[in-house]
mmCIF file of C-alpha atoms in Angstrom:
data_model
loop_
_atom_site.group_PDB
_atom_site.id
_atom_site.type_symbol
_atom_site.label_atom_id
_atom_site.label_comp_id
_atom_site.label_asym_id
_atom_site.label_seq_id
_atom_site.Cartn_x
_atom_site.Cartn_y
_atom_site.Cartn_z
ATOM 1 C CA MET A 218 -3.141 -37.974 2.037
ATOM 2 C CA PRO A 219 -4.569 -34.450 1.743
ATOM 3 C CA ALA A 220 -2.876 -31.729 3.780
ATOM 4 C CA ARG A 221 -4.435 -31.103 7.192
ATOM 5 C CA ARG A 222 -6.144 -27.858 8.111
ATOM 6 C CA SER A 223 -7.393 -27.160 11.609
ATOM 7 C CA GLY A 224 -11.040 -26.521 12.259
ATOM 8 C CA GLU A 225 -12.167 -22.943 12.823
ATOM 9 C CA PHE A 226 -11.761 -22.786 16.592
ATOM 10 C CA GLU A 227 -8.494 -24.717 16.644
ATOM 11 C CA LEU A 228 -7.192 -22.414 13.908
ATOM 12 C CA ILE A 229 -8.079 -19.376 16.018
ATOM 13 C CA ASP A 230 -6.456 -20.867 19.121
ATOM 14 C CA ARG A 231 -3.230 -21.979 17.418
ATOM 15 C CA PHE A 232 -2.570 -19.246 14.916
ATOM 16 C CA LEU A 233 -4.664 -16.122 15.388
ATOM 17 C CA ARG A 234 -5.071 -15.643 19.143
ATOM 18 C CA PRO A 235 -1.308 -15.061 19.646
ATOM 19 C CA LEU A 236 -1.499 -12.185 17.144
ATOM 20 C CA ALA A 237 -4.107 -10.457 19.330
ATOM 21 C CA ALA A 238 -2.242 -10.865 22.613
ATOM 22 C CA GLY A 239 -0.895 -7.302 22.601
ATOM 23 C CA PHE A 240 -4.263 -5.586 22.115
ATOM 24 C CA ALA A 241 -6.477 -5.495 25.202
ATOM 25 C CA GLY A 242 -9.589 -4.545 23.253
ATOM 26 C CA ALA A 243 -9.454 -7.862 21.393
ATOM 27 C CA ALA A 244 -10.362 -9.731 24.600
ATOM 28 C CA GLY A 245 -8.204 -12.634 23.455
ATOM 29 C CA LEU A 246 -10.529 -13.082 20.461
ATOM 30 C CA GLY A 247 -13.057 -14.459 22.924
ATOM 31 C CA ASP A 248 -15.881 -12.102 21.952
ATOM 32 C CA ASP A 249 -17.665 -11.340 18.694
ATOM 33 C CA THR A 250 -16.567 -7.708 18.852
ATOM 34 C CA ALA A 251 -13.465 -5.706 19.727
ATOM 35 C CA ARG A 252 -13.215 -2.380 21.562
ATOM 36 C CA ILE A 253 -10.969 0.406 20.291
ATOM 37 C CA ASP A 254 -10.403 3.413 22.526
ATOM 38 C CA VAL A 255 -9.500 6.674 20.772
ATOM 39 C CA PRO A 256 -8.037 9.517 22.874
ATOM 40 C CA ALA A 257 -10.005 12.742 23.166
ATOM 41 C CA GLY A 258 -9.346 15.098 20.270
ATOM 42 C CA GLU A 259 -8.506 12.293 17.846
ATOM 43 C CA SER A 260 -10.529 10.739 15.032
ATOM 44 C CA LEU A 261 -10.724 7.051 14.223
ATOM 45 C CA VAL A 262 -9.484 6.278 10.696
ATOM 46 C CA VAL A 263 -10.704 3.045 9.066
ATOM 47 C CA THR A 264 -9.605 1.393 5.812
ATOM 48 C CA THR A 265 -10.297 -1.972 4.159
ATOM 49 C CA ASP A 266 -8.503 -3.802 1.360
ATOM 50 C CA ALA A 267 -9.107 -7.268 -0.055
ATOM 51 C CA LEU A 268 -6.505 -9.386 -1.865
ATOM 52 C CA VAL A 269 -7.505 -12.271 -4.125
ATOM 53 C CA ALA A 270 -5.254 -15.076 -5.361
ATOM 54 C CA GLY A 271 -4.544 -14.720 -9.060
ATOM 55 C CA VAL A 272 -5.343 -11.003 -8.995
ATOM 56 C CA HIS A 273 -3.200 -9.407 -6.276
ATOM 57 C CA PHE A 274 -0.750 -12.248 -5.680
ATOM 58 C CA LEU A 275 0.133 -15.617 -7.162
ATOM 59 C CA ASP A 276 -0.467 -19.007 -5.553
ATOM 60 C CA ARG A 277 3.267 -19.721 -5.608
ATOM 61 C CA HIS A 278 4.141 -16.659 -3.536
ATOM 62 C CA ASP A 279 5.418 -17.136 -0.005
ATOM 63 C CA PRO A 280 2.515 -17.081 2.520
ATOM 64 C CA GLY A 281 4.438 -14.782 4.847
ATOM 65 C CA LEU A 282 4.934 -12.223 2.070
ATOM 66 C CA ILE A 283 1.261 -12.461 1.099
ATOM 67 C CA ALA A 284 0.298 -11.744 4.713
ATOM 68 C CA ARG A 285 2.642 -8.787 4.967
ATOM 69 C CA LYS A 286 1.381 -7.309 1.705
ATOM 70 C CA ALA A 287 -2.234 -7.684 2.859
ATOM 71 C CA LEU A 288 -1.458 -5.768 6.043
ATOM 72 C CA ARG A 289 0.874 -3.228 4.455
ATOM 73 C CA VAL A 290 -1.531 -2.017 1.768
ATOM 74 C CA ASN A 291 -3.862 -1.037 4.612
ATOM 75 C CA LEU A 292 -1.044 0.546 6.597
ATOM 76 C CA SER A 293 -0.291 2.609 3.503
ATOM 77 C CA ASP A 294 -3.826 4.031 3.597
ATOM 78 C CA LEU A 295 -3.360 4.912 7.272
ATOM 79 C CA ALA A 296 -0.049 6.585 6.404
ATOM 80 C CA ALA A 297 -1.763 8.707 3.759
ATOM 81 C CA ALA A 298 -4.261 9.829 6.386
ATOM 82 C CA GLY A 299 -1.483 10.691 8.832
ATOM 83 C CA ALA A 300 -2.889 8.106 11.211
ATOM 84 C CA ARG A 301 -1.103 6.197 13.940
ATOM 85 C CA PRO A 302 -1.872 2.444 13.557
ATOM 86 C CA LEU A 303 -4.017 0.929 16.308
ATOM 87 C CA ALA A 304 -5.392 -2.492 15.318
ATOM 88 C CA TYR A 305 -6.711 -4.543 12.409
ATOM 89 C CA GLN A 306 -9.363 -7.131 11.609
ATOM 90 C CA LEU A 307 -8.639 -10.117 9.380
ATOM 91 C CA ALA A 308 -11.099 -12.156 7.306
ATOM 92 C CA LEU A 309 -9.825 -15.251 5.500
ATOM 93 C CA ALA A 310 -11.725 -17.215 2.856
ATOM 94 C CA LEU A 311 -9.676 -20.419 2.616
ATOM 95 C CA PRO A 312 -9.852 -23.042 -0.151
ATOM 96 C CA ASP A 313 -9.094 -26.687 0.613
ATOM 97 C CA SER A 314 -5.551 -26.314 -0.750
ATOM 98 C CA VAL A 315 -4.581 -24.148 2.245
ATOM 99 C CA ASP A 316 -3.247 -26.252 5.116
ATOM 100 C CA ASP A 317 -1.871 -25.615 8.606
ATOM 101 C CA ASP A 318 1.688 -25.151 7.352
ATOM 102 C CA TRP A 319 0.513 -22.388 5.015
ATOM 103 C CA ILE A 320 -1.448 -20.698 7.799
ATOM 104 C CA ALA A 321 1.513 -20.912 10.190
ATOM 105 C CA ALA A 322 3.779 -19.192 7.656
ATOM 106 C CA PHE A 323 1.078 -16.606 6.915
ATOM 107 C CA CYS A 324 0.684 -15.740 10.595
ATOM 108 C CA ALA A 325 4.466 -15.588 11.082
ATOM 109 C CA GLY A 326 4.526 -12.880 8.393
ATOM 110 C CA LEU A 327 1.808 -10.960 10.199
ATOM 111 C CA ALA A 328 3.751 -11.222 13.457
ATOM 112 C CA LEU A 329 6.825 -9.653 11.820
ATOM 113 C CA ASP A 330 4.893 -6.630 10.620
ATOM 114 C CA GLN A 331 2.897 -6.280 13.812
ATOM 115 C CA ALA A 332 6.201 -5.804 15.614
ATOM 116 C CA GLU A 333 7.546 -3.378 13.006
ATOM 117 C CA PHE A 334 4.463 -1.163 12.788
ATOM 118 C CA ALA A 335 3.107 -1.438 16.359
ATOM 119 C CA ILE A 336 -0.278 -2.865 15.382
ATOM 120 C CA HIS A 337 -2.157 -5.954 16.575
ATOM 121 C CA LEU A 338 -4.966 -8.211 15.434
ATOM 122 C CA SER A 339 -8.291 -7.353 17.077
ATOM 123 C CA GLY A 340 -10.647 -9.884 15.472
ATOM 124 C CA GLY A 341 -12.059 -11.152 12.202
ATOM 125 C CA ASP A 342 -13.463 -14.293 10.617
ATOM 126 C CA THR A 343 -12.418 -17.472 8.818
ATOM 127 C CA VAL A 344 -14.533 -19.336 6.260
ATOM 128 C CA SER A 345 -14.043 -22.054 3.674
ATOM 129 C CA THR A 346 -14.517 -21.281 -0.002
ATOM 130 C CA PRO A 347 -14.596 -23.228 -3.276
ATOM 131 C CA GLY A 348 -13.182 -20.145 -4.976
ATOM 132 C CA PRO A 349 -9.768 -18.492 -4.812
ATOM 133 C CA LEU A 350 -8.032 -17.682 -1.554
ATOM 134 C CA THR A 351 -9.250 -14.258 -0.421
ATOM 135 C CA ILE A 352 -7.778 -12.087 2.329
ATOM 136 C CA CYS A 353 -9.547 -9.025 3.677
ATOM 137 C CA VAL A 354 -7.946 -6.676 6.200
ATOM 138 C CA THR A 355 -9.642 -3.738 7.913
ATOM 139 C CA ALA A 356 -7.181 -1.483 9.713
ATOM 140 C CA PHE A 357 -7.838 1.196 12.312
ATOM 141 C CA GLY A 358 -5.739 4.227 13.137
ATOM 142 C CA ALA A 359 -6.021 7.498 15.007
ATOM 143 C CA VAL A 360 -5.205 11.047 13.935
ATOM 144 C CA PRO A 361 -5.656 14.385 15.716
ATOM 145 C CA SER A 362 -9.026 15.622 14.487
ATOM 146 C CA SER A 363 -7.617 19.023 13.575
ATOM 147 C CA GLN A 364 -4.998 17.397 11.333
ATOM 148 C CA ALA A 365 -7.181 14.823 9.558
ATOM 149 C CA ARG A 366 -6.791 15.062 5.796
ATOM 150 C CA GLY A 367 -7.881 13.379 2.564
ATOM 151 C CA ARG A 368 -8.009 13.966 -1.178
ATOM 152 C CA GLY A 369 -10.107 17.112 -1.227
ATOM 153 C CA GLY A 370 -7.888 20.070 -0.307
ATOM 154 C CA ALA A 371 -5.551 20.652 -3.267
ATOM 155 C CA GLN A 372 -5.433 24.250 -4.520
ATOM 156 C CA PRO A 373 -4.121 25.828 -7.756
ATOM 157 C CA GLY A 374 -0.471 26.707 -7.261
ATOM 158 C CA ASP A 375 0.219 23.784 -4.912
ATOM 159 C CA LYS A 376 3.196 21.585 -5.677
ATOM 160 C CA VAL A 377 2.751 17.824 -6.240
ATOM 161 C CA PHE A 378 5.068 15.490 -4.301
ATOM 162 C CA VAL A 379 5.723 11.745 -4.061
ATOM 163 C CA THR A 380 7.795 9.696 -1.658
ATOM 164 C CA GLY A 381 10.259 7.005 -2.710
ATOM 165 C CA THR A 382 10.248 5.763 -6.286
ATOM 166 C CA ILE A 383 7.430 5.195 -8.751
ATOM 167 C CA GLY A 384 6.786 2.288 -11.114
ATOM 168 C CA ASP A 385 8.521 -0.442 -9.129
ATOM 169 C CA GLY A 386 5.261 -2.216 -8.315
ATOM 170 C CA ALA A 387 3.937 -2.425 -11.867
ATOM 171 C CA LEU A 388 7.340 -3.312 -13.302
ATOM 172 C CA GLY A 389 7.790 -5.821 -10.492
ATOM 173 C CA LEU A 390 4.658 -7.624 -11.642
ATOM 174 C CA LEU A 391 6.176 -7.814 -15.121
ATOM 175 C CA ALA A 392 9.343 -9.253 -13.573
ATOM 176 C CA GLU A 393 7.341 -11.809 -11.573
ATOM 177 C CA THR A 394 5.536 -12.967 -14.701
ATOM 178 C CA GLY A 395 8.630 -13.289 -16.891
ATOM 179 C CA ARG A 396 8.178 -10.135 -18.978
ATOM 180 C CA LEU A 397 11.419 -8.317 -18.106
ATOM 181 C CA ALA A 398 13.970 -10.716 -19.547
ATOM 182 C CA ASP A 399 15.918 -7.831 -21.111
ATOM 183 C CA ILE A 400 17.277 -6.417 -17.824
ATOM 184 C CA GLU A 401 19.759 -7.778 -15.289
ATOM 185 C CA THR A 402 18.704 -10.488 -12.857
ATOM 186 C CA ALA A 403 19.462 -8.215 -9.882
ATOM 187 C CA HIS A 404 17.154 -5.535 -11.270
ATOM 188 C CA ARG A 405 14.367 -8.063 -11.826
ATOM 189 C CA ALA A 406 14.778 -9.331 -8.261
ATOM 190 C CA TYR A 407 14.633 -5.802 -6.851
ATOM 191 C CA LEU A 408 11.450 -4.951 -8.750
ATOM 192 C CA ALA A 409 9.794 -8.246 -7.809
ATOM 193 C CA ASP A 410 10.569 -7.583 -4.152
ATOM 194 C CA ARG A 411 8.993 -4.126 -4.386
ATOM 195 C CA TYR A 412 5.858 -5.674 -5.902
ATOM 196 C CA LEU A 413 5.642 -8.413 -3.286
ATOM 197 C CA LEU A 414 6.470 -6.311 -0.221
ATOM 198 C CA PRO A 415 5.280 -2.679 -0.230
ATOM 199 C CA ARG A 416 6.936 -0.155 2.100
ATOM 200 C CA PRO A 417 4.120 1.774 3.803
ATOM 201 C CA ARG A 418 5.327 5.269 4.730
ATOM 202 C CA VAL A 419 3.769 5.337 8.196
ATOM 203 C CA ALA A 420 6.473 7.480 9.818
ATOM 204 C CA MET A 421 6.407 9.943 6.926
ATOM 205 C CA GLY A 422 2.639 10.170 7.152
ATOM 206 C CA LEU A 423 2.948 11.313 10.748
ATOM 207 C CA VAL A 424 5.494 14.066 10.025
ATOM 208 C CA LEU A 425 3.374 15.390 7.140
ATOM 209 C CA ARG A 426 0.492 16.197 9.495
ATOM 210 C CA GLY A 427 -0.491 19.827 9.117
ATOM 211 C CA ARG A 428 1.818 20.414 6.148
ATOM 212 C CA VAL A 429 -0.177 19.124 3.167
ATOM 213 C CA THR A 430 -3.417 20.095 1.455
ATOM 214 C CA ALA A 431 -4.397 16.705 -0.031
ATOM 215 C CA THR A 432 -2.950 13.215 0.094
ATOM 216 C CA MET A 433 -3.420 9.558 -0.751
ATOM 217 C CA ASP A 434 -1.219 6.574 -1.486
ATOM 218 C CA VAL A 435 -0.258 5.362 -4.955
ATOM 219 C CA SER A 436 -2.100 2.070 -5.291
ATOM 220 C CA ASP A 437 -3.854 2.339 -8.658
ATOM 221 C CA GLY A 438 -1.064 4.225 -10.453
ATOM 222 C CA LEU A 439 0.429 7.703 -10.132
ATOM 223 C CA VAL A 440 -1.628 9.343 -12.891
ATOM 224 C CA ALA A 441 -4.924 7.760 -11.831
ATOM 225 C CA ASP A 442 -4.401 8.518 -8.146
ATOM 226 C CA LEU A 443 -3.437 12.118 -8.821
ATOM 227 C CA GLY A 444 -6.607 12.221 -10.905
ATOM 228 C CA HIS A 445 -8.563 11.142 -7.817
ATOM 229 C CA ILE A 446 -7.080 14.046 -5.855
ATOM 230 C CA CYS A 447 -7.886 16.455 -8.686
ATOM 231 C CA ALA A 448 -11.476 15.233 -9.036
ATOM 232 C CA ARG A 449 -12.101 15.456 -5.313
ATOM 233 C CA SER A 450 -10.463 18.892 -5.065
ATOM 234 C CA GLY A 451 -11.965 20.352 -8.245
ATOM 235 C CA VAL A 452 -8.579 21.132 -9.813
ATOM 236 C CA ALA A 453 -6.172 19.921 -12.512
ATOM 237 C CA ALA A 454 -2.525 18.870 -12.305
ATOM 238 C CA VAL A 455 0.494 18.692 -14.567
ATOM 239 C CA VAL A 456 3.169 16.049 -13.934
ATOM 240 C CA ASP A 457 6.730 16.475 -15.188
ATOM 241 C CA ALA A 458 7.585 12.880 -16.119
ATOM 242 C CA ASP A 459 11.288 13.721 -16.180
ATOM 243 C CA ARG A 460 11.100 14.504 -12.442
ATOM 244 C CA VAL A 461 9.196 11.374 -11.401
ATOM 245 C CA PRO A 462 11.718 9.392 -9.326
ATOM 246 C CA LEU A 463 12.647 5.960 -10.687
ATOM 247 C CA SER A 464 14.739 3.336 -8.956
ATOM 248 C CA ALA A 465 17.880 2.156 -10.731
ATOM 249 C CA ALA A 466 16.046 -1.060 -11.618
ATOM 250 C CA ALA A 467 13.030 0.780 -13.030
ATOM 251 C CA ALA A 468 15.310 3.124 -14.966
ATOM 252 C CA ALA A 469 17.057 0.084 -16.485
ATOM 253 C CA ALA A 470 13.697 -1.377 -17.521
ATOM 254 C CA VAL A 471 12.670 1.910 -19.145
ATOM 255 C CA ALA A 472 16.033 2.238 -20.891
ATOM 256 C CA ALA A 473 15.558 -1.243 -22.380
ATOM 257 C CA ASP A 474 12.043 -0.362 -23.558
ATOM 258 C CA PRO A 475 10.978 3.319 -23.392
ATOM 259 C CA SER A 476 7.287 2.364 -23.528
ATOM 260 C CA ARG A 477 7.680 1.119 -19.970
ATOM 261 C CA LEU A 478 7.746 4.701 -18.700
ATOM 262 C CA ALA A 479 4.000 4.763 -19.323
ATOM 263 C CA VAL A 480 3.733 1.537 -17.306
ATOM 264 C CA ALA A 481 5.610 3.183 -14.448
ATOM 265 C CA LEU A 482 3.324 6.237 -14.506
ATOM 266 C CA THR A 483 0.023 4.364 -14.799
ATOM 267 C CA GLY A 484 0.683 0.993 -13.126
ATOM 268 C CA GLY A 485 -0.304 0.281 -9.534
ATOM 269 C CA ASP A 486 1.154 -1.289 -6.393
ATOM 270 C CA ASP A 487 3.738 1.369 -5.481
ATOM 271 C CA TYR A 488 2.147 2.349 -2.130
ATOM 272 C CA GLU A 489 4.151 5.542 -1.944
ATOM 273 C CA LEU A 490 2.588 8.746 -0.614
ATOM 274 C CA LEU A 491 1.263 11.233 -3.161
ATOM 275 C CA PHE A 492 0.419 14.676 -1.803
ATOM 276 C CA THR A 493 0.015 18.346 -2.573
ATOM 277 C CA ALA A 494 1.224 21.294 -0.524
ATOM 278 C CA PRO A 495 1.674 25.049 -0.890
ATOM 279 C CA ARG A 496 4.926 26.173 -2.448
ATOM 280 C CA SER A 497 5.780 27.846 0.867
ATOM 281 C CA ALA A 498 5.729 24.456 2.641
ATOM 282 C CA ALA A 499 8.257 22.782 0.331
ATOM 283 C CA ALA A 500 11.335 23.488 2.464
ATOM 284 C CA ALA A 501 9.645 22.169 5.625
ATOM 285 C CA ILE A 502 8.481 19.048 3.773
ATOM 286 C CA HIS A 503 11.980 18.260 2.509
ATOM 287 C CA GLU A 504 13.392 18.809 6.001
ATOM 288 C CA ALA A 505 10.769 16.476 7.497
ATOM 289 C CA ALA A 506 11.542 13.894 4.821
ATOM 290 C CA ARG A 507 15.229 13.980 5.693
ATOM 291 C CA ALA A 508 14.384 13.506 9.363
ATOM 292 C CA ALA A 509 12.186 10.513 8.487
ATOM 293 C CA ASP A 510 14.867 9.200 6.076
ATOM 294 C CA VAL A 511 12.324 9.024 3.247
ATOM 295 C CA PRO A 512 13.125 10.452 -0.214
ATOM 296 C CA VAL A 513 10.608 13.025 -1.470
ATOM 297 C CA ALA A 514 10.432 14.519 -4.962
ATOM 298 C CA GLU A 515 8.490 17.464 -6.395
ATOM 299 C CA ILE A 516 6.960 16.189 -9.630
ATOM 300 C CA GLY A 517 4.351 18.695 -10.715
ATOM 301 C CA VAL A 518 1.942 21.501 -9.995
ATOM 302 C CA VAL A 519 -1.782 21.933 -9.363
ATOM 303 C CA GLU A 520 -3.715 24.160 -11.763
ATOM 304 C CA ALA A 521 -7.243 25.378 -12.267
ATOM 305 C CA GLY A 522 -9.320 23.060 -14.447
ATOM 306 C CA SER A 523 -9.731 19.285 -14.410
ATOM 307 C CA GLY A 524 -7.758 16.141 -15.188
ATOM 308 C CA VAL A 525 -4.072 15.241 -15.192
ATOM 309 C CA ARG A 526 -1.514 15.835 -17.931
ATOM 310 C CA ALA A 527 1.956 14.272 -18.026
ATOM 311 C CA LEU A 528 4.741 16.091 -19.881
ATOM 312 C CA ARG A 529 8.077 14.680 -20.987
ATOM 313 C CA SER A 530 10.684 17.117 -22.282
ATOM 314 C CA GLY A 531 7.849 19.624 -22.531
ATOM 315 C CA ALA A 532 5.663 17.453 -24.785
ATOM 316 C CA GLU A 533 2.428 15.898 -23.548
ATOM 317 C CA MET A 534 2.553 12.117 -23.207
ATOM 318 C CA ARG A 535 -0.182 9.901 -24.592
ATOM 319 C CA LEU A 536 -0.993 7.422 -21.862
ATOM 320 C CA ALA A 537 -3.082 4.433 -22.922
ATOM 321 C CA SER A 538 -4.209 3.612 -19.395
ATOM 322 C CA GLY A 539 -5.365 5.849 -16.605
ATOM 323 C CA GLY A 540 -4.414 3.323 -13.946
ATOM 324 C CA PHE A 541 -5.408 0.024 -12.402
ATOM 325 C CA THR A 542 -9.087 -0.563 -11.662
ATOM 326 C CA HIS A 543 -10.533 -3.282 -9.444
ATOM 327 C CA ARG A 544 -13.126 -5.015 -11.557
#
């Protein structure tokens, strides 16, 4: 017999309404709209990301991890904006292969991250589709209006910083698809976990308020995303590839095949924070990072001009790809 999936209203009652219980503006998912109150002096920050089976995750992946990734990529955008998470909307386009057991596991994953990041479901939609499973999350946050920031403020002379480690997401996809057989099993498992479960730097985003000139998260690849900052700010940047932080697992993958350094620099799915700041702010940024227990590395400098160059041992690298594009 085919697996059972609840009808739309039963699905909402059983699985989704409990996720909205902690957010008064959701009205128990009983209305077609939600209400989000933003304190005086703050701006509402809104971001949307869609994940599609076969593109952003594989059908065999655990539903709970898929749910957490769908929410976390949006939380990463809020972190880059320095925003405090408030609520999110969820739209699900479900093929017939998705049953109640899958949905229960998916919602259990959402519940875990709602508790960790103090965010709740406020509404959304569910539909059936003959195409691939598609998940769309719209997340809302709040930031003091005077401290709102984006990609457009980088200035020549600023330093370029990243949190955490770079390349784990792209290399993790290689691990998940059997293309890293030349490194240890533990390293492959670590990289796959980083691909499947991003670590949005929400707390770090809050402590960076007022300290940075431009920021975004690394979703499409370090070089491409720094290029976005440069284009928006009307500047250029130089990255010292030798200073880009790699995890032990990523370093092992690069040691086994040096061409993978380009993958680390241009691949997506890291969801670390990438930002620029005046040289005079560097000490305060490192102190804030220690307080937030988040590693931060200085990896380059902003210059006059346009575009991004990556240097390794002083020589310019030839990078075949500028980053991941959604097409």
